[in-house]
Tab-separated table of C-alpha atoms in Angstrom:
chain	number	residue	atom	x	y	z
A	8	UNK	CA	28.213	53.039	-53.591
A	9	UNK	CA	28.484	54.042	-57.238
A	10	UNK	CA	25.172	55.949	-57.019
A	11	UNK	CA	26.201	57.568	-53.738
A	12	UNK	CA	29.549	58.779	-55.059
A	13	UNK	CA	27.875	59.993	-58.273
A	14	UNK	CA	25.554	62.179	-56.192
A	15	UNK	CA	22.448	60.112	-56.953
A	16	UNK	CA	21.445	60.012	-53.314
A	17	UNK	CA	17.830	58.944	-53.854
A	18	UNK	CA	18.911	55.915	-55.888
A	19	UNK	CA	21.655	55.162	-53.393
A	20	UNK	CA	19.118	55.245	-50.552
A	21	UNK	CA	17.055	52.572	-52.304
A	22	UNK	CA	20.099	50.352	-52.605
A	23	UNK	CA	21.189	50.845	-48.999
A	24	UNK	CA	17.643	50.115	-47.820
A	25	UNK	CA	17.718	46.874	-49.805
A	26	UNK	CA	20.997	45.876	-48.186
A	27	UNK	CA	19.525	46.610	-44.758
A	28	UNK	CA	16.483	44.446	-45.514
A	29	UNK	CA	18.815	41.560	-46.285
A	30	UNK	CA	21.264	42.300	-43.471
A	31	UNK	CA	19.762	44.650	-40.846
A	32	UNK	CA	23.066	44.897	-38.985
A	33	UNK	CA	25.124	46.079	-41.968
A	34	UNK	CA	26.897	49.059	-40.399
A	35	UNK	CA	28.222	50.630	-43.612
A	36	UNK	CA	24.853	50.473	-45.357
A	37	UNK	CA	23.280	52.137	-42.318
A	38	UNK	CA	25.959	54.835	-42.267
A	39	UNK	CA	25.653	55.567	-45.990
A	40	UNK	CA	21.853	55.580	-45.751
A	41	UNK	CA	22.038	58.261	-43.050
A	42	UNK	CA	24.577	60.220	-45.101
A	43	UNK	CA	22.303	59.955	-48.147
A	44	UNK	CA	19.377	61.281	-46.103
A	45	UNK	CA	21.451	64.261	-45.002
A	46	UNK	CA	22.627	64.914	-48.553
A	47	UNK	CA	19.045	64.874	-49.874
A	48	UNK	CA	17.948	67.249	-47.095
A	49	UNK	CA	20.804	69.605	-47.934
A	50	UNK	CA	19.975	69.481	-51.632
A	51	UNK	CA	16.326	70.286	-50.866
A	52	UNK	CA	17.405	73.221	-48.728
A	53	UNK	CA	19.639	74.597	-51.475
A	54	UNK	CA	16.929	74.297	-54.142
A	55	UNK	CA	14.367	75.964	-51.864
A	56	UNK	CA	16.733	78.878	-51.279
A	57	UNK	CA	17.511	79.251	-54.982
A	58	UNK	CA	13.833	78.890	-55.861
A	59	UNK	CA	12.878	81.670	-53.443
A	60	UNK	CA	15.618	83.963	-54.770
A	61	UNK	CA	14.508	83.307	-58.339
A	62	UNK	CA	10.859	83.901	-57.443
A	63	UNK	CA	11.700	87.146	-55.644
A	64	UNK	CA	13.662	88.393	-58.650
A	65	UNK	CA	10.888	87.500	-61.094
A	66	UNK	CA	12.659	84.551	-62.720
A	67	UNK	CA	9.595	82.326	-62.683
A	68	UNK	CA	10.904	79.587	-64.961
A	69	UNK	CA	14.038	79.220	-62.886
A	70	UNK	CA	12.014	79.202	-59.651
A	71	UNK	CA	9.679	76.555	-61.050
A	72	UNK	CA	12.631	74.344	-61.996
A	73	UNK	CA	14.042	74.560	-58.466
A	74	UNK	CA	10.693	73.812	-56.846
A	75	UNK	CA	10.091	70.867	-59.183
A	76	UNK	CA	13.480	69.487	-58.197
A	77	UNK	CA	12.475	69.753	-54.532
A	78	UNK	CA	9.246	67.924	-55.308
A	79	UNK	CA	11.125	65.106	-57.038
A	80	UNK	CA	13.575	64.806	-54.152
A	81	UNK	CA	10.829	64.738	-51.540
A	82	UNK	CA	8.539	62.426	-53.502
A	83	UNK	CA	11.003	59.596	-52.911
A	84	UNK	CA	11.009	60.304	-49.183
């Protein structure tokens, strides 16, 4: 939960998946895993939008940073 509440959703997902391997019926772990998935998807969406805006305005370094963040987020998934 510490990772989840700190916004480290990818790390939190790993922990919740571990809990579910040990106890497949753990309702809270399942709930937080789904919430973590949604949070990662939302973060990807935000970075894609910011990356596109930066690219369109010629801020290539900024765009690259956003797209690399998306890549890191999706690599885990």
